[in-house]
Structures are given as structure tokens and as C-alpha cells.
mmCIF file of C-alpha atoms in Angstrom:
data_model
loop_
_atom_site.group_PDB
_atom_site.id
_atom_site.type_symbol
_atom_site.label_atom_id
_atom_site.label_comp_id
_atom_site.label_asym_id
_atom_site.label_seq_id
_atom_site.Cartn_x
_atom_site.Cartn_y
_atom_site.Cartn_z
ATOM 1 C CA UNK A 14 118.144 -54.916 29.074
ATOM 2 C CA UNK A 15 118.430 -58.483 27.919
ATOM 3 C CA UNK A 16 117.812 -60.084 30.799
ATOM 4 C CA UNK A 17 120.039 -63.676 31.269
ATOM 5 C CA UNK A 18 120.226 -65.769 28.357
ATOM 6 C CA UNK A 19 120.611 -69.048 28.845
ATOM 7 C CA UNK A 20 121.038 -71.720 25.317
ATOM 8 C CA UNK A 21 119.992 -74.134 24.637
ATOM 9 C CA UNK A 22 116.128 -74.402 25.981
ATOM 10 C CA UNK A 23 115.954 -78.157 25.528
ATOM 11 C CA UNK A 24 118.437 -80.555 24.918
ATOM 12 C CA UNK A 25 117.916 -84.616 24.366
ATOM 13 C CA UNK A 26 121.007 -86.417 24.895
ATOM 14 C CA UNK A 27 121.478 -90.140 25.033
ATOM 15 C CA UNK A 28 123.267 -91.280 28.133
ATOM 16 C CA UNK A 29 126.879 -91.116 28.260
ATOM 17 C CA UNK A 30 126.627 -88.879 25.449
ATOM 18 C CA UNK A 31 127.962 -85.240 26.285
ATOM 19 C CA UNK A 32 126.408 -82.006 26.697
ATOM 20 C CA UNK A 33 127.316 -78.361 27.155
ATOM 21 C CA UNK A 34 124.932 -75.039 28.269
ATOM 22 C CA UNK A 35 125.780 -71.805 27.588
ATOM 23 C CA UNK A 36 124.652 -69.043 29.749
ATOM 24 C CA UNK A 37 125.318 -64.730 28.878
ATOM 25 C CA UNK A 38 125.055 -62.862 31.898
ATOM 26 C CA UNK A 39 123.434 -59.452 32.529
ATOM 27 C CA UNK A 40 126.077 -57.129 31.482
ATOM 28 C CA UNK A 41 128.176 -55.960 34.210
ATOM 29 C CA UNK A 42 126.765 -58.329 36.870
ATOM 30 C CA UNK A 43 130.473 -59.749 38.380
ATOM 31 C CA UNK A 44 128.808 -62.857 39.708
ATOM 32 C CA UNK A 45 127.473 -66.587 38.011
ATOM 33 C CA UNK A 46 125.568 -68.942 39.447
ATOM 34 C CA UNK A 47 124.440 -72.707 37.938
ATOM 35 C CA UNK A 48 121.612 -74.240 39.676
ATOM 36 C CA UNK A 49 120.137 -77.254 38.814
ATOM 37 C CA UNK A 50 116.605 -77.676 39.631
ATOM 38 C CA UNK A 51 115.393 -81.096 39.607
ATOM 39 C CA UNK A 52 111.378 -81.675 38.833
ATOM 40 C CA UNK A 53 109.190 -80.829 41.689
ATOM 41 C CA UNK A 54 112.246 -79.579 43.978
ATOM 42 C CA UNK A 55 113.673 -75.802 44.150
ATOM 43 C CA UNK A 56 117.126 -74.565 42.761
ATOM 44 C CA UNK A 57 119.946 -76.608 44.242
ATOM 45 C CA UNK A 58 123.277 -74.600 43.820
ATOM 46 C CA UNK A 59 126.177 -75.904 41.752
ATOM 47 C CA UNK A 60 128.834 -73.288 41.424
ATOM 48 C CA UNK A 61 129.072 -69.775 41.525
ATOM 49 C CA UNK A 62 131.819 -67.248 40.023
ATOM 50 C CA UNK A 63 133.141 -64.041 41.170
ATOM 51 C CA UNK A 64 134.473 -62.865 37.789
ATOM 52 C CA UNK A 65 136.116 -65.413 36.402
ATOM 53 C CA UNK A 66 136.936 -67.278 39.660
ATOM 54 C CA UNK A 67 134.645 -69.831 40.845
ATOM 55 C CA UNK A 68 134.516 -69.111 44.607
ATOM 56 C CA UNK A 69 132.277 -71.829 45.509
ATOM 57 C CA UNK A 70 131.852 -75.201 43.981
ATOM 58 C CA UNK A 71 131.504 -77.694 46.287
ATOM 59 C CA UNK A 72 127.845 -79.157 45.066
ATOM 60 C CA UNK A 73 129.526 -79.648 41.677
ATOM 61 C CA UNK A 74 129.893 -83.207 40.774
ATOM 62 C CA UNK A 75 133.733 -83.402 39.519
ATOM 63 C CA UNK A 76 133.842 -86.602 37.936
ATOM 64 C CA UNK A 77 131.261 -85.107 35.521
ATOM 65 C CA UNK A 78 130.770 -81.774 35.560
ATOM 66 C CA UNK A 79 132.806 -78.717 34.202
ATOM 67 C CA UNK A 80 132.309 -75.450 34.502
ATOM 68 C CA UNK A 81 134.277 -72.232 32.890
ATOM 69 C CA UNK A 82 133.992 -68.751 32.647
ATOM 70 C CA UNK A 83 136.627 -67.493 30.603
ATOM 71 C CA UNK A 84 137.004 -63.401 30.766
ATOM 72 C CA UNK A 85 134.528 -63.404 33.538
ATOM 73 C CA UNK A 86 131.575 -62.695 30.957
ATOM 74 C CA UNK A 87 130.132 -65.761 29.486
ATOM 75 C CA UNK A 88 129.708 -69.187 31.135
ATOM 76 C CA UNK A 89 129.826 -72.759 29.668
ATOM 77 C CA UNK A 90 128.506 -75.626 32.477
ATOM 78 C CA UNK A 91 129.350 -78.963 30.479
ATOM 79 C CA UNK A 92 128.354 -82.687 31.814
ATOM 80 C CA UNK A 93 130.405 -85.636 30.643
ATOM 81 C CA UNK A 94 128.932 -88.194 30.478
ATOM 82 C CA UNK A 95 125.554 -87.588 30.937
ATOM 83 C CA UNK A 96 123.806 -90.060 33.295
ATOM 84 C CA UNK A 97 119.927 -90.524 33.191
ATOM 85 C CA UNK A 98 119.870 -89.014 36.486
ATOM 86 C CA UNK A 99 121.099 -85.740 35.406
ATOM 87 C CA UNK A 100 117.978 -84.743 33.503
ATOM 88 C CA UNK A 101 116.919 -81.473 35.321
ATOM 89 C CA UNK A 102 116.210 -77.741 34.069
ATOM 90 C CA UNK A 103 119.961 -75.992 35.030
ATOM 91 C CA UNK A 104 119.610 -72.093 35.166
ATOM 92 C CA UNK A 105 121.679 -69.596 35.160
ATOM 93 C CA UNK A 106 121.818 -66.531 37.346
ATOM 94 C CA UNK A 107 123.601 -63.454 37.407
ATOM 95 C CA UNK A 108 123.888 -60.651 40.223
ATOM 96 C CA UNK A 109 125.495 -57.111 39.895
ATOM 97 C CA UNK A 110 126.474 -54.993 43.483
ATOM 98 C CA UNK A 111 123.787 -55.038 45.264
ATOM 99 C CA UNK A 112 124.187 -58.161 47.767
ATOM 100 C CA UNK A 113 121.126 -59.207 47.614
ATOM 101 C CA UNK A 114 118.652 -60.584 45.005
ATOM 102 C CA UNK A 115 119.984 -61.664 41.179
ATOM 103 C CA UNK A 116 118.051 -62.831 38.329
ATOM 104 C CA UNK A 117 117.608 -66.185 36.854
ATOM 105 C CA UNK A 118 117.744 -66.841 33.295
ATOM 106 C CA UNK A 119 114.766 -68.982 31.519
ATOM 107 C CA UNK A 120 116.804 -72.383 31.820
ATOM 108 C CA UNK A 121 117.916 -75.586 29.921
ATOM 109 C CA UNK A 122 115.758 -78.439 30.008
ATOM 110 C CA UNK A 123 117.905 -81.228 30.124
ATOM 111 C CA UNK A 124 116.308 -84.973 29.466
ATOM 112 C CA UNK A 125 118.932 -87.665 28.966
ATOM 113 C CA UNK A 126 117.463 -90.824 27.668
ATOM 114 C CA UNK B 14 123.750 -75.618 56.463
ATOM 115 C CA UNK B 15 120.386 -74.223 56.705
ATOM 116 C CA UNK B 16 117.289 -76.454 55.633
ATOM 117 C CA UNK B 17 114.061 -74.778 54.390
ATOM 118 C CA UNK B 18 110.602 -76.437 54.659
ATOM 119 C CA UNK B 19 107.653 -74.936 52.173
ATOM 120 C CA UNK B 20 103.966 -75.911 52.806
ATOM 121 C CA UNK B 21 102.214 -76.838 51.061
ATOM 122 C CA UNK B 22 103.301 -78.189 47.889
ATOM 123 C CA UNK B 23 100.375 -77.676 46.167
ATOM 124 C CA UNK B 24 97.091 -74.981 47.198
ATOM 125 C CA UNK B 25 94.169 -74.611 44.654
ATOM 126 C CA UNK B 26 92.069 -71.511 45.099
ATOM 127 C CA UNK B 27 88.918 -69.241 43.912
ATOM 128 C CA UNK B 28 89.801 -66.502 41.667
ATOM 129 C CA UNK B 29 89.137 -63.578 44.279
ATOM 130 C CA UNK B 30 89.764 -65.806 47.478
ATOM 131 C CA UNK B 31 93.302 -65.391 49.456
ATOM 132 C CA UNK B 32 96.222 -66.990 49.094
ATOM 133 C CA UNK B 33 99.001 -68.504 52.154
ATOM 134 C CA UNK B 34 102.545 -70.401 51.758
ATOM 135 C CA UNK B 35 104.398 -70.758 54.842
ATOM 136 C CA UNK B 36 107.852 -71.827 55.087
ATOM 137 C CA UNK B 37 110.491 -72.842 58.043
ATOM 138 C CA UNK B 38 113.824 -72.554 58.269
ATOM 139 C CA UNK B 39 115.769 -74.121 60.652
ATOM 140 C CA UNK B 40 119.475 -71.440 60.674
ATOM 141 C CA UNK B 41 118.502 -68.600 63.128
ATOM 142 C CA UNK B 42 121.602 -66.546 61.807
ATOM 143 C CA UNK B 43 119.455 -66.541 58.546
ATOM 144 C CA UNK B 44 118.609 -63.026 57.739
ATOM 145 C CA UNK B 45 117.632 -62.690 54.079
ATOM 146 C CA UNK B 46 114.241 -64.225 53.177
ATOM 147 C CA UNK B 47 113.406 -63.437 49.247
ATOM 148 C CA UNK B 48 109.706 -65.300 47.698
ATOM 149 C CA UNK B 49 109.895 -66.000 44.038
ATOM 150 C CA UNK B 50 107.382 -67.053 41.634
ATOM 151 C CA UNK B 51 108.353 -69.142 38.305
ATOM 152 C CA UNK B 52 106.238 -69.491 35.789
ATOM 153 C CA UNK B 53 105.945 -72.303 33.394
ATOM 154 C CA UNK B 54 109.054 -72.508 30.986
ATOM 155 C CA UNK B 55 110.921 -69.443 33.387
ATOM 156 C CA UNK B 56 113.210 -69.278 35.525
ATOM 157 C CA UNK B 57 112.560 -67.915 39.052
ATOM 158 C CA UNK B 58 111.879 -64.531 39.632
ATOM 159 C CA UNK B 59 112.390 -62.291 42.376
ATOM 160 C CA UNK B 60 108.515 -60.732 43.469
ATOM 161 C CA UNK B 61 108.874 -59.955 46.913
ATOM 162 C CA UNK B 62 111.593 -60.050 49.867
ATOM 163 C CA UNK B 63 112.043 -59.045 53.738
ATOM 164 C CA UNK B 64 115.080 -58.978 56.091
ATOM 165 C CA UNK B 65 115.251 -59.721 59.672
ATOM 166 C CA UNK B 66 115.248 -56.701 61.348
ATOM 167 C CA UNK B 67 111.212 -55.973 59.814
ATOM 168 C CA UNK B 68 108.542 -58.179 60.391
ATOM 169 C CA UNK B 69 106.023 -57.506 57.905
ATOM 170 C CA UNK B 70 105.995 -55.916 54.493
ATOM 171 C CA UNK B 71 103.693 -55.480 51.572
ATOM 172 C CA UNK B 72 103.721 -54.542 48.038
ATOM 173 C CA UNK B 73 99.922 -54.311 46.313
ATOM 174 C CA UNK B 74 98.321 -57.515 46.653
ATOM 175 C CA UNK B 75 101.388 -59.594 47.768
ATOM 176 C CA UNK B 76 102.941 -59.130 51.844
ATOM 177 C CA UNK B 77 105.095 -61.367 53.774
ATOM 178 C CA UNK B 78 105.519 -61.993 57.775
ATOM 179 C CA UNK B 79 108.307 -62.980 59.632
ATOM 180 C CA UNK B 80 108.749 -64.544 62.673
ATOM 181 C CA UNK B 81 112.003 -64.818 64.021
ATOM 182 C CA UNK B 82 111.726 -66.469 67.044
ATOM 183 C CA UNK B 83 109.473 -69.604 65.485
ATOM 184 C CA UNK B 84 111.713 -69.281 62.536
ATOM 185 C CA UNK B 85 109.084 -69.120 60.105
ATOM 186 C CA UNK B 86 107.704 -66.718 57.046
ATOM 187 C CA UNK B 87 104.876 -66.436 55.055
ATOM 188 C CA UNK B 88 103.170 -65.014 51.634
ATOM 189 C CA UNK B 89 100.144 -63.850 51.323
ATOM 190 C CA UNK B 90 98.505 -63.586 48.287
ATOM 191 C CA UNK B 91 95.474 -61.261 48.371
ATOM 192 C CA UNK B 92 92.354 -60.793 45.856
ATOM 193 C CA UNK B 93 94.215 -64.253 43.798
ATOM 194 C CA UNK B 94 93.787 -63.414 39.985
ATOM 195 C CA UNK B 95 94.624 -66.636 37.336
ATOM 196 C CA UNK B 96 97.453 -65.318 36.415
ATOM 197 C CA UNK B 97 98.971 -65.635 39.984
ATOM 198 C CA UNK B 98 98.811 -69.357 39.017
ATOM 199 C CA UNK B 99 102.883 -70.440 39.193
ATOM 200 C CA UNK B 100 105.068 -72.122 41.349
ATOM 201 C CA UNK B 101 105.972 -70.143 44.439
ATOM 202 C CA UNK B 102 109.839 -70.691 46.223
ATOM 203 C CA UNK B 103 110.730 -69.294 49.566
ATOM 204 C CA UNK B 104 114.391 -69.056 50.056
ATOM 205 C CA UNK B 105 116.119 -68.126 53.037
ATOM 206 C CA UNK B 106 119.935 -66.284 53.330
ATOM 207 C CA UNK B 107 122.847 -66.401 55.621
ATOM 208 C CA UNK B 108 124.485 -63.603 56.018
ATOM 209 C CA UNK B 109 127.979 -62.945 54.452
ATOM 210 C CA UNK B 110 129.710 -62.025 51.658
ATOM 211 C CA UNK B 111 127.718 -63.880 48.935
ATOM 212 C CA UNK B 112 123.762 -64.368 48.133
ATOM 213 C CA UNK B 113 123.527 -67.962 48.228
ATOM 214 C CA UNK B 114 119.732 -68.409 48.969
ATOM 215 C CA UNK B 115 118.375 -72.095 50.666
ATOM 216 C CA UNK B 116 115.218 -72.778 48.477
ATOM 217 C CA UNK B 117 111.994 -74.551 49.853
ATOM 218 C CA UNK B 118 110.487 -77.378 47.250
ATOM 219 C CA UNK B 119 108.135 -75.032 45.957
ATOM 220 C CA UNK B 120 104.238 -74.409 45.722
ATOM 221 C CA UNK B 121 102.385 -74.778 43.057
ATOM 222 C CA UNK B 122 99.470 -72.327 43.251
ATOM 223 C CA UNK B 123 95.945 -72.910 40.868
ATOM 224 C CA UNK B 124 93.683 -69.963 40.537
ATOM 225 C CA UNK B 125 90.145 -71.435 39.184
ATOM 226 C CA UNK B 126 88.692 -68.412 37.467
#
């Protein structure tokens, strides 16, 4: 099993530059998470999808974040623009049936200069 | 929302000595409480968990309490080995229909061979 993969590792980005992350679930896990974990700090929660819906995305920042799962598979979690205060590792997770416990890709490592 | 306090943020121990991280949560409808460990360039992964209705359990060298009426859980880490160095998360879980875990900020854990 492939586990989550999450691209790109690292990204440098200029601020008020755009960026996207791509993230490829476990295959057959229904649900998506983003997190964004800030240095020091555990995962906050951004937005999670049930399939292709996102059920819960209230910690998303609107102005400036984006988030999509088209055909409830693959996600894209895009910032624009990127503020110097956005640099953070954002992972990915994905969870299958069982309600409890999912698995966290490896991450992006986001710095915005 | 439920708030989860780790302690401490950073413990430094003898290869061969024991291990503790407590954590507090501060929801007493909480009843999901999963430890993970991520290593450096990982994401977080799942190593140990325990639900409300137990109040102890162990797997080899790793166990965690729970105490529901203090509303607070621990990890013990026995017979430390250097590659048990990592940063350590509790999380804590309302119940429902999703797995959105609270995290703590984290431990970082230094086994000194």
C-alpha cells in the first residue's frame, strides 16, 4: 500500500506569489483532511472532505485558501497569495471506515519569503 | 471546542531510563484519545490509542492511562531506545460522526544513547 502521498515536499514561494499542494489519498479511504502544522505547534485542522464534499471547513481562510477534490480521489489545497505567515508543513490525511484513526501523509514544507 | 494541554514540550532521557508525557483536556464528552509520534521529515503517525470506557492499555514498551474524572492521559515510554527520539502529539476526540482529533503542541523526546 502506498501510503498518502503528498507533492511537493518543499516549496519556496515569494510572498504574494501563489502556490498549490497536491495530496493522493489511500485508495478507497472516503475522507480528506488538510492540516496545517505550524513549527513547534500540533496539526491545526483546515478542511476535511467526505468524498468529494467538504463537510467541514470552517478553519479555512477564504480570502486565500482553496481547496478541491474533484471525483472524491485526489485533493489540490491552493493559497493565493501567499503571505509570510503562511509558511507551515500542511499534511494530508486520509481515513477509510473505521471511525477512528487515519493516516497522515509525509507533508509540504511550505516557506514563503 | 475542546483545548488540549501537552507537558512537557521538551524531555531528554538515558537510553534505558523511562519515558512520561502527560496531557489535559478540558471537553469531558471527549472520548477518543489517540498518541502519535512524528518523526523528522513525517507526518504523524498513529502508535498507540485508548477510549473512555478503559483506563489503561499497553502495547510492548509503550502504555497509556486515563483518567476521566481529572481529565487527563498519559504515555509511558518504557526501556527508551534512540530511536524513540521524535516528537510525541496527544490528541483528544469528541464523539460523533467524524474523527476530528484536538492535538496538544507536541513533545519532543531525546534519547542520549
Amino acid at each position: 500500500e502506498a501510503g498518502v502521498v503528498q507533492s511537493p515536499r518543499y516549496k519556496i514561494i515569494e510572498k504574494k506569489q501563489p502556490v498549490a499542494f497536491w495530496c493522493n489519498p489511500i485508495s478507497g479511504h472516503n475522507t480528506l483532511y488538510w492540516y496545517r502544522q505550524n513549527l513547534g505547534q500540533g496539526p491545526e485542522l483546515l478542511i476535511r472532505y467526505e468524498n468529494e464534499e467538504a463537510v467541514d471547513d470552517s478553519q479555512l481562510p477564504k480570502d486565500r485558501f482553496s481547496a478541491e477534490r474533484l471525483k472524491g480521489v485526489d485533493s489540490t489545497l491552493k493559497i493565493q497569495p501567499a503571505e509570510l505567515g503562511d509558511s507551515a508543513v500542511y499534511l494530508c490525511a486520509s481515513g477509510g471506515a473505521a471511525i477512528y484513526g487515519y493516516t497522515f501523509g509525509s507533508g509540504t514544507r511550505l516557506t514563503v519569503v | 471546542g475542546e483545548n488540549v494541554e501537552q507537558h512537557p514540550s521538551t524531555l531528554s532521557v538515558q537510553e534505558g531510563d523511562s519515558a512520561v508525557i502527560k496531557c489535559t483536556y478540558s471537553d469531558s464528552a471527549s472520548n477518543y484519545f489517540p498518541w502519535y509520534k512524528q518523526e523528522l521529515g513525517k507526518g504523524p503517525q498513529l502508535i498507540i490509542d485508548i477510549r473512555s470506557n478503559v483506563g489503561e492499555k499497553k502495547d510492548q514498551r509503550i502504555a497509556v492511562t486515563l483518567n476521566k474524572t481529572a481529565k487527563h492521559f498519559s504515555l509511558h515510554i518504557t526501556e527508551t531506545q534512540p530511536e524513540d527520539s521524535a516528537v510525541y502529539f496527544c490528541a483528544a476526540t469528541l464523539p460523533g460522526g467524524s474523527y476530528i482529533p484536538t492535538f496538544g503542541r507536541g513533545t519532543s523526546l531525546i534519547v542520549h544513547p
